[in-house]
Coordinates of C-alpha atoms in Angstrom, one line a residue:
X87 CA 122.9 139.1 48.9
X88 CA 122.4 142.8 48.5
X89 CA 119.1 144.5 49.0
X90 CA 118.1 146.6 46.0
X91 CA 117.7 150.3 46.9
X92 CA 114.2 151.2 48.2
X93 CA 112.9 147.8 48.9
X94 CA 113.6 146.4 52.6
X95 CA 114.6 142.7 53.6
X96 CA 111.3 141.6 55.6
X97 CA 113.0 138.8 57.2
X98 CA 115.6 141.1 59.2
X99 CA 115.3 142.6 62.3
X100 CA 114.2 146.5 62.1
X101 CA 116.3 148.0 64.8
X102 CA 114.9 151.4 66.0
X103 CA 111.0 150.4 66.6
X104 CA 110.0 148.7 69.7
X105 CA 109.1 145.0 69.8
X106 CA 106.6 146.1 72.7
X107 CA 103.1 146.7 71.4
X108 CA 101.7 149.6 72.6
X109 CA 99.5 148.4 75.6
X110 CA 101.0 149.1 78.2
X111 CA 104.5 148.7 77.3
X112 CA 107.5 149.0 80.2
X113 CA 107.7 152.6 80.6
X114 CA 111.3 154.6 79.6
X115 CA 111.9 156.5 83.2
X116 CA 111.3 152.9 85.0
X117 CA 113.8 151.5 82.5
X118 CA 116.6 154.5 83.0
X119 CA 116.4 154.1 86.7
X120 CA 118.6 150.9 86.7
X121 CA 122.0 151.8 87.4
X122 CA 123.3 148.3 87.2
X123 CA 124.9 148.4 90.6
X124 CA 124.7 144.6 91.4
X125 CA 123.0 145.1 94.9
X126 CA 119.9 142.9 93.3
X127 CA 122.1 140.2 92.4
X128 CA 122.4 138.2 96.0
X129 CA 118.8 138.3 96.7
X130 CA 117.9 137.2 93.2
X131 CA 116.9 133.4 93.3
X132 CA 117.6 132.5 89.5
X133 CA 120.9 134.5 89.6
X134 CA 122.1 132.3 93.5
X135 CA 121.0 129.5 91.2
X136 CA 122.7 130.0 88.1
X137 CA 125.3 132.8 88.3
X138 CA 124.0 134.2 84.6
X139 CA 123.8 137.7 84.2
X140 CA 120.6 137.7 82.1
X141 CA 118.9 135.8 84.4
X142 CA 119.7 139.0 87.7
X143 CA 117.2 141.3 87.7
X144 CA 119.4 144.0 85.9
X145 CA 120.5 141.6 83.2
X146 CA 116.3 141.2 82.4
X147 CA 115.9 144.8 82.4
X148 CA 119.0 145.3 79.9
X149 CA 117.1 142.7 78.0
X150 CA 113.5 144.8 78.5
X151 CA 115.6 148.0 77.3
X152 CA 117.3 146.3 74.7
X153 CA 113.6 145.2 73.3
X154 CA 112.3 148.3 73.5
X155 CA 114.7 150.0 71.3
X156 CA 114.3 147.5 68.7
X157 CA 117.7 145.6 69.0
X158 CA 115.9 142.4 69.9
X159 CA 112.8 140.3 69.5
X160 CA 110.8 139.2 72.0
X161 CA 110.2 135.0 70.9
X162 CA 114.1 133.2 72.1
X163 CA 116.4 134.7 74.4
X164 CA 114.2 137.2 75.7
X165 CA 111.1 135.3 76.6
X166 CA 113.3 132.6 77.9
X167 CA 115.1 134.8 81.1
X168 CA 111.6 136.6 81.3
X169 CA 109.9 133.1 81.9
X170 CA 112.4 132.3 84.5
X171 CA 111.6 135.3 86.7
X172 CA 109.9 133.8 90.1
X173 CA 107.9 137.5 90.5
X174 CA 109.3 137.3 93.9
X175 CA 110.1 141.0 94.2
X176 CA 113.3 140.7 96.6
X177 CA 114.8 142.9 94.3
X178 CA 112.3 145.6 95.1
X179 CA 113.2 145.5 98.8
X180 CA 117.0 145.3 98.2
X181 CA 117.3 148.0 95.6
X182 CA 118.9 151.7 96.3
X183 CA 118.0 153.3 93.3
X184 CA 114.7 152.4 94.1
X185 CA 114.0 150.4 90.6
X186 CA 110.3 149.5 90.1
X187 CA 111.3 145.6 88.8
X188 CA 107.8 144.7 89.9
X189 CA 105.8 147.6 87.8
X190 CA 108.3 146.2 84.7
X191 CA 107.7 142.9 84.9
X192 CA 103.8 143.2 84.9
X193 CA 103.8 145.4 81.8
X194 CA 106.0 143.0 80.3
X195 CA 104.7 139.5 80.8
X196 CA 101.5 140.8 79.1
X197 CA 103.5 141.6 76.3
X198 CA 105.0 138.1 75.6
X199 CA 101.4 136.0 76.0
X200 CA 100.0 138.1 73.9
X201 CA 102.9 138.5 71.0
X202 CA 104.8 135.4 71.5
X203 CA 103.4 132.0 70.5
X204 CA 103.6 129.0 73.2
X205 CA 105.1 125.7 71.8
X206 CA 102.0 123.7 72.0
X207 CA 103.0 121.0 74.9
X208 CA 103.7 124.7 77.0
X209 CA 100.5 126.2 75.7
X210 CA 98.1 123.4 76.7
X211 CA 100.2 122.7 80.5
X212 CA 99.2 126.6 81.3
X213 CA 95.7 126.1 80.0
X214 CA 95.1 123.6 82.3
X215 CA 96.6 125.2 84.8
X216 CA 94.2 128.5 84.4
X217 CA 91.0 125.9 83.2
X218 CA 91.2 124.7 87.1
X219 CA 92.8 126.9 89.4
X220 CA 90.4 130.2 89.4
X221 CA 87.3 128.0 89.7
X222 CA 86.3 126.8 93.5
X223 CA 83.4 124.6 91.5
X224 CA 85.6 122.6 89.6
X225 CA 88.5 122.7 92.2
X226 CA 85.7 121.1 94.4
X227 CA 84.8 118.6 92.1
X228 CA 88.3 117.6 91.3
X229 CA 88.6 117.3 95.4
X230 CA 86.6 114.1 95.2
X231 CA 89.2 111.9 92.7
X232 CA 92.0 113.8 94.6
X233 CA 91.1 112.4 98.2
X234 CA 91.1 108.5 96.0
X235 CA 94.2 109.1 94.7
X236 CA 95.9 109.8 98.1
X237 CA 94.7 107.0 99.6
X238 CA 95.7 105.3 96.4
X239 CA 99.3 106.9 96.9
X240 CA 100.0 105.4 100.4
X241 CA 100.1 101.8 98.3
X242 CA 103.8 101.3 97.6
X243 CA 103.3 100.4 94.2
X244 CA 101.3 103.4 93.2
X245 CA 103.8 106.0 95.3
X246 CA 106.7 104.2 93.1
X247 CA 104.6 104.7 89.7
X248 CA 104.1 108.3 90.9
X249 CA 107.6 109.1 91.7
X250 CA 108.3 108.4 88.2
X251 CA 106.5 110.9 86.8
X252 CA 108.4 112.9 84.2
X253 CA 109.4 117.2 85.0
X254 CA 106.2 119.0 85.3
X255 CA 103.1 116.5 85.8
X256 CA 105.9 114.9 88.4
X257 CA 105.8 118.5 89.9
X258 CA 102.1 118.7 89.6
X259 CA 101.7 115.3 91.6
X260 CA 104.6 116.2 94.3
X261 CA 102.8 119.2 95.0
X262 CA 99.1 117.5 95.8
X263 CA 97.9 119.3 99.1
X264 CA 96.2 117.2 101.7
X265 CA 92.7 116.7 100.3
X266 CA 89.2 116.2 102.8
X267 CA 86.5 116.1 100.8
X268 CA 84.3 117.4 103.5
X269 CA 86.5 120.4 104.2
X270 CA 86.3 121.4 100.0
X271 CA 82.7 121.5 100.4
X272 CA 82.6 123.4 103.5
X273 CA 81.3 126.7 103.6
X274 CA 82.0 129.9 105.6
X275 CA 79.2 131.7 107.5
X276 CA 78.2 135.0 105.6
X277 CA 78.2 136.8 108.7
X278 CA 80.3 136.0 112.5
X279 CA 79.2 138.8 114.9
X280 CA 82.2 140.1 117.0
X281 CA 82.7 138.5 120.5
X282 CA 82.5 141.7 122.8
X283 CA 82.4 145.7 121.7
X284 CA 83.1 145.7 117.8
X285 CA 85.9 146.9 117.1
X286 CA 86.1 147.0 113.1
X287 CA 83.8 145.5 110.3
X288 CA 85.6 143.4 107.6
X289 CA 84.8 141.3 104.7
X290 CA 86.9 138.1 104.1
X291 CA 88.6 137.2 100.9
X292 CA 88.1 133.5 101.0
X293 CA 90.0 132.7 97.8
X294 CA 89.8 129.4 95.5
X295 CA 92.8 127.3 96.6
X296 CA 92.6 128.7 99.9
X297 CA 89.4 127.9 100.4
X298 CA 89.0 124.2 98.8
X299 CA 92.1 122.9 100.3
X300 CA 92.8 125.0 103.2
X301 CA 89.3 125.8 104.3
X302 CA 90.8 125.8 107.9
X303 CA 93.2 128.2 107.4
X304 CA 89.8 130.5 106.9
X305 CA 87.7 129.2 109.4
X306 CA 90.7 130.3 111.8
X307 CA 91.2 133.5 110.4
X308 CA 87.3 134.1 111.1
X309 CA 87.3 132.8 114.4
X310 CA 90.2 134.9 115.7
X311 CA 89.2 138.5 113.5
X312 CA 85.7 137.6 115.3
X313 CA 87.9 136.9 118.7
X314 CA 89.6 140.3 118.6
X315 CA 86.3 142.2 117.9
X316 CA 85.5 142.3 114.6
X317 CA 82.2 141.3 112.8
X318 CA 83.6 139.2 109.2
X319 CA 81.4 139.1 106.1
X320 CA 82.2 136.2 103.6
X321 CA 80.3 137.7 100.3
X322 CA 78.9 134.4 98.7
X323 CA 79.3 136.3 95.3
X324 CA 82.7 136.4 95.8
X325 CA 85.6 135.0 92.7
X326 CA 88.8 134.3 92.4
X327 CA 90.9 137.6 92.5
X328 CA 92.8 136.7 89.2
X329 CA 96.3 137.2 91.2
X330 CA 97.8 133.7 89.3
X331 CA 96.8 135.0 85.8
X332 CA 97.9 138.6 86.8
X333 CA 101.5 136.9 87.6
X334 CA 101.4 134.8 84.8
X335 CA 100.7 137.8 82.6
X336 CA 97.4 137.0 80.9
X337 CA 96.3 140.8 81.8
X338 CA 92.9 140.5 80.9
X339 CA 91.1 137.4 82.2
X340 CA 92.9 138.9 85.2
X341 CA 91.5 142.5 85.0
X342 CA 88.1 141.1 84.3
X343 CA 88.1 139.3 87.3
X344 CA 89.6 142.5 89.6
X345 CA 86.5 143.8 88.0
X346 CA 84.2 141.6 89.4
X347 CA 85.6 141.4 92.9
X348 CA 85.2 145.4 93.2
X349 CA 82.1 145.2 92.3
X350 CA 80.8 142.6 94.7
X351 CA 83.1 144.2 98.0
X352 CA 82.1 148.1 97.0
X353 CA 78.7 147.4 97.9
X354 CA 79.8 146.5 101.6
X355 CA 79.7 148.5 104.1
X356 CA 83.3 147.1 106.0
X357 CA 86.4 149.3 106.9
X358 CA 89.0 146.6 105.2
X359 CA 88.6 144.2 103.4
X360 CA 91.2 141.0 104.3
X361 CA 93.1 138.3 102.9
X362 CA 95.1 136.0 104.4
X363 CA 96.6 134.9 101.0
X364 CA 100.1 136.7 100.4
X365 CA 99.6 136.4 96.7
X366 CA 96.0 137.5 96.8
X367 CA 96.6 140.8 98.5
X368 CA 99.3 141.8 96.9
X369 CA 97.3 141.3 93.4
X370 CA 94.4 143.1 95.2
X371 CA 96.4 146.1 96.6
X372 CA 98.0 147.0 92.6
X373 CA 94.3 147.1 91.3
X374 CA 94.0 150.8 91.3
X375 CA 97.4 151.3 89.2
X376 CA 96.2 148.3 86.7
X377 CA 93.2 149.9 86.2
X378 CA 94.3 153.8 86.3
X379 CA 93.7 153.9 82.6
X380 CA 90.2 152.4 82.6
X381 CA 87.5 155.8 83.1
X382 CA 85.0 153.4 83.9
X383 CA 86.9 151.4 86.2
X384 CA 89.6 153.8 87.7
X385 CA 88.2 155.5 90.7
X386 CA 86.3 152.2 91.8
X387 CA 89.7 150.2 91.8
X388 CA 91.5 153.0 93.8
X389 CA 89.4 153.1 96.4
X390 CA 89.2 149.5 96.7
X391 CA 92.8 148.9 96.8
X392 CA 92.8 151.3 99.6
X393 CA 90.5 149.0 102.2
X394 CA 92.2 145.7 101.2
X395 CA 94.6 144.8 104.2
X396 CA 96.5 141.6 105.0
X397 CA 95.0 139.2 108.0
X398 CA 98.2 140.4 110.0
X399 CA 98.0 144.2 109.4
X400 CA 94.6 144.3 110.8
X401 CA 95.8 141.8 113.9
X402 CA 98.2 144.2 114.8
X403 CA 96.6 146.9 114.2
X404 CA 94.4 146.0 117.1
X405 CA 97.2 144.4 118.9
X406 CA 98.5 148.5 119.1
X407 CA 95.1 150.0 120.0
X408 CA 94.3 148.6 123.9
X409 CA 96.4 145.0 123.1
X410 CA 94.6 141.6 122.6
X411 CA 91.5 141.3 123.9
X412 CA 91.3 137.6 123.5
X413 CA 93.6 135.8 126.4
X414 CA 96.2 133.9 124.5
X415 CA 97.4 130.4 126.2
X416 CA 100.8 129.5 126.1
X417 CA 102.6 127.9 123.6
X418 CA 106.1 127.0 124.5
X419 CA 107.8 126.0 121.4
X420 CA 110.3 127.5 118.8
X421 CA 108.4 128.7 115.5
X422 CA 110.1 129.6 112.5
X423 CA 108.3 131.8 110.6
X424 CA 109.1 132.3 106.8
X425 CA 108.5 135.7 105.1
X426 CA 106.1 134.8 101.7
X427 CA 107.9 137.0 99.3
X428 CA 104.5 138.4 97.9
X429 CA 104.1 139.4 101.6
X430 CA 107.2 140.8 103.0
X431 CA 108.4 142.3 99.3
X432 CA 105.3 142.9 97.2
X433 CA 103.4 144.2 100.7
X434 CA 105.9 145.4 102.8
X435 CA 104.5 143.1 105.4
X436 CA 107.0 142.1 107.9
X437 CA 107.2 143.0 110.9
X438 CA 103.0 143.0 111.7
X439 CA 102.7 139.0 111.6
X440 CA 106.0 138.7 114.3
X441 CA 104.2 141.0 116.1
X442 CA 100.9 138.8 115.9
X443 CA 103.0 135.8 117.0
X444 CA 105.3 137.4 119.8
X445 CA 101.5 137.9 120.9
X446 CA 101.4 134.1 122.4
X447 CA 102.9 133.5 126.1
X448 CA 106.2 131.4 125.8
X449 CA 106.6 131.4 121.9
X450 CA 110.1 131.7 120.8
X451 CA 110.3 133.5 116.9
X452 CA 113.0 132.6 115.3
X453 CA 114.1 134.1 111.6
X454 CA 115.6 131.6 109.0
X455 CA 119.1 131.8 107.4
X456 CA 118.8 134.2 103.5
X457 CA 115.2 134.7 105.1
X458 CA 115.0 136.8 101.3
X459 CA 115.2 134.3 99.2
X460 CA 112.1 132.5 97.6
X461 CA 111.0 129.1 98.5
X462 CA 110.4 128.4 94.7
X463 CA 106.5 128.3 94.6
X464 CA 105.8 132.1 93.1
X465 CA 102.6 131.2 91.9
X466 CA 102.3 128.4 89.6
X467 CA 106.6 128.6 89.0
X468 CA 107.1 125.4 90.9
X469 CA 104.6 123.8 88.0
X470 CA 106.4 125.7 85.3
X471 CA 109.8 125.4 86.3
X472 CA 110.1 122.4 88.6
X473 CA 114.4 121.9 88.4
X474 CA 115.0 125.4 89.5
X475 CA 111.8 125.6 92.4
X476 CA 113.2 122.2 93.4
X477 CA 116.5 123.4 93.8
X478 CA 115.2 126.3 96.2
X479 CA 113.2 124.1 97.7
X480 CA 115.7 122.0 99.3
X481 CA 117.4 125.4 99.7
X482 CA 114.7 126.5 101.9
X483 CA 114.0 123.3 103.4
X484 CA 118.0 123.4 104.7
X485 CA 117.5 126.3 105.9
X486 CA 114.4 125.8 108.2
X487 CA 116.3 122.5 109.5
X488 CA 118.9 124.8 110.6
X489 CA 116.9 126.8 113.2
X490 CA 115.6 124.0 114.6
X491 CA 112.0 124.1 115.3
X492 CA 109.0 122.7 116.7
X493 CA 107.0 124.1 113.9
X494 CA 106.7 126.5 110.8
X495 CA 104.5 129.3 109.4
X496 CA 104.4 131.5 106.7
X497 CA 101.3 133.0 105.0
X498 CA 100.9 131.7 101.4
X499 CA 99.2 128.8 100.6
X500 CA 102.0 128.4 97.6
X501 CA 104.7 128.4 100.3
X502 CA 103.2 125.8 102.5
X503 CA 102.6 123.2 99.8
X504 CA 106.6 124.0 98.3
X505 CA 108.0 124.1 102.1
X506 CA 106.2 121.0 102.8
X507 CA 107.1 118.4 99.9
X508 CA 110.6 119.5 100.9
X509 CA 110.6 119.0 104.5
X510 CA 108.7 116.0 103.9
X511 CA 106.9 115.3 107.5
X512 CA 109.2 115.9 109.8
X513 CA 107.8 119.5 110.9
X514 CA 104.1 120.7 111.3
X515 CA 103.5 123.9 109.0
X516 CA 100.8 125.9 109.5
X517 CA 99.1 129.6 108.5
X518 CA 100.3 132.0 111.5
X519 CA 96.2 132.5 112.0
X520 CA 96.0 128.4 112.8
X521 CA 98.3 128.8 115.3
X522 CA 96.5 132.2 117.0
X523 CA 93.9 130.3 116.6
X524 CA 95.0 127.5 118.8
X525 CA 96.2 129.6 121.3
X526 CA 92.6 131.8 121.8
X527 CA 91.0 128.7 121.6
X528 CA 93.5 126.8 124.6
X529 CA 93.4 123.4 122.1
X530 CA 96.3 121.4 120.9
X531 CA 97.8 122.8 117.6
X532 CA 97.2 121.2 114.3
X533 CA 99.6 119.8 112.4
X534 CA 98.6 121.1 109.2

């Protein structure tokens, strides 16, 4: 059927206008600096997966560019390679040209939440992700029934019942971290005074997951900044930092919360302040380019950004500046450590938390096999997309089992959950801090 002169078929595509709106949309030059060269494609997890060009980090930007001349939507195709994206960012680090993936994809997941409608079963899974995981009060309360249930879970029934669980609550329940009610309710001091001559002044992220249900993951990191000569402030006004909405692309409940936290650390007087969550930090360090376009906001998120250092840059940092001042014992053992991708490629932090480790008399570091490529946790992606953060998983499980170790780190919280379902417990994982910790402290090391 022919459309009469003048009048315009509403129901076809318009090529020539973008599909983007016009917050934020990805920028032109970032686009045109993709050559297409293919060095992305063996450090991308979905494309190792799948071997499908759309779902390589140059097949999603030919799909961004293609969007933003008009030649396709954004519901169907588009949304559906976007979604798969783990945010990991090894891309970034294996690039020549350079490409800013990670400054794409956060203008573009924005764009799809808020111009492409959820199926309903979709929608109401990543509400109840994002009604629970920002909130230490209600993560708290849900500690309670969570420490039942795993006690429940050891019955063999119950384990069976739960192993039955269909795709993503199955994920959800697979992915339970350890729960001690006591340790959810715990609380941080607001202030530990160095030991010794201070040496720097920080203030603590102590996070929402992190600090619920692995509360002594901070307690170490307190006791060993405080160790090596640095007085640690835990602002009680502190929030969540909005890093899992920020990945997940709901851009404003995010920003609103980077708000808050620069509000409550700008009134401190500290020279950093640290986090000990990959994830975290790397959300942290971006707020002064999310908010370069807010007056009000812009000049207080930049110099924020500036202060906020991973646990293991400030470690090493001080490590460089007269060496460790606490005495380490030994521990003779080989540790594998694995490289959090929102560490190593978001942060560029690599070589500072090998440097913390080589640190312990008699420790033998050892690297794992495609050390690049993501565990499958990225976030809430292991909840999202459970087949495909399975499949690395088991990946990454294979690939710790090769080195053969005594025990594994890595510094995500995400990471040690995902690492851990698939290693099942054969192998003690900890946060490097715990195991620093152990060392200053001359007491056996935990197993989790």
């Amino acid at each position: 059927m022919t459309t009469p002169a003048g009048s315009a078929d509403t129901n076809l595509p318009q090529t020539g206008a973008s599909r983007f709106d016009e917050h934020r949309p990805p920028e032109r030059e970032l686009l045109d600096d993709c050559v297409h060269c293919g060095f992305c494609l063996p450090t991308c997890p979905t494309y190792q997966l799948w071997g499908e060009e759309m779902d390589s980090p140059r097949g999603r930007i030919y799909l961004m560019d293609l969007a933003e001349k008009g030649e396709i939507e954004l519901p169907g195709p588009f949304t559906e390679h976007i979604d798969r994206c783990l945010g990991c960012m090894a891309c970034v680090t294996a690039c020549p040209s350079g490409v800013q993936y990670d400054r794409l994809l956060e203008s573009v997941r924005p764009q799809i939440e808020r111009n492409v409608p959820r199926e309903r079963s979709d929608a109401w899974f990543r509400n109840a992700i994002f009604a629970l995981f920002p909130y230490k009060r209600r993560l708290r309360a849900a500690a309670v029934p969570g420490a039942f249930y795993q006690r429940l879970r050891k019955i063999p029934a119950v384990a069976k019942l739960a192993g039955k669980l269909p795709g993503r609550l199955g994920a959800m329940e697979s992915l339970l971290p350890p729960v001690s009610v006591r340790e959810a309710f715990a609380r941080l001091p607001v202030h530990t005074p160095a030991v010794g001559e201070r040496r720097a002044r920080v203030a603590l992220l102590s996070g929402c997951v992190q600090d619920v249900f692995f509360h002594r993951v901070n307690e170490a990191t307190v006791r060993v900044l405080a160790a090596e000569g640095c007085d640690v402030l835990v602002p009680r006004e502190q929030q969540c930092c909005g890093a899992l909405e920020l990945h997940a692309g709901r851009e404003d409940s995010a920003l609103a919360r980077a708000k808050r936290e620069i509000a409550v650390y700008e009134k401190l007087d500290v020279d950093h302040v640290v986090t000990n969550v990959a994830g975290c930090g790397s959300s942290m360090k971006e707020y002064g380019h999310l908010l370069d376009d807010d007056p009000e906001w812009a000049e207080h998120a930049k110099a924020f950004s500036a202060r906020v250092r991973d646990v293991h840059e400030v470690l090493a940092d001080l490590l460089s500046d007269g060496g460790p001042r606490a005495p380490r014992h030994p521990f003779r053992g080989r540790v594998a450590y694995h490289d959090a991708c929102h560490l190593g490629h978001a942060q560029q932090v690599r070589s500072q938390p090998r440097d913390v480790l080589r640190s312990i008399p008699d420790l033998e570091l050892v690297d794992l096999p495609e050390a690049a490529l993501c565990c499958g946790s990225a976030g809430i992606y292991n909840m999202l997309m459970p087949d495909a953060a399975a499949d690395l998983g088991a990946r990454k499980a294979a690939n710790v089992r090769s080195v053969e170790p005594d025990l594994v780190v890595t510094a995500n919280p995400g990471c040690l959950l995902q690492i851990g379902k698939h290693l099942g417990q054969d192998l003690p994982l900890l946060h490097p801090v715990q195991l620093l910790d152990a060392s200053i402290r001359g007491v056996a090391v935990p197993r989790s």
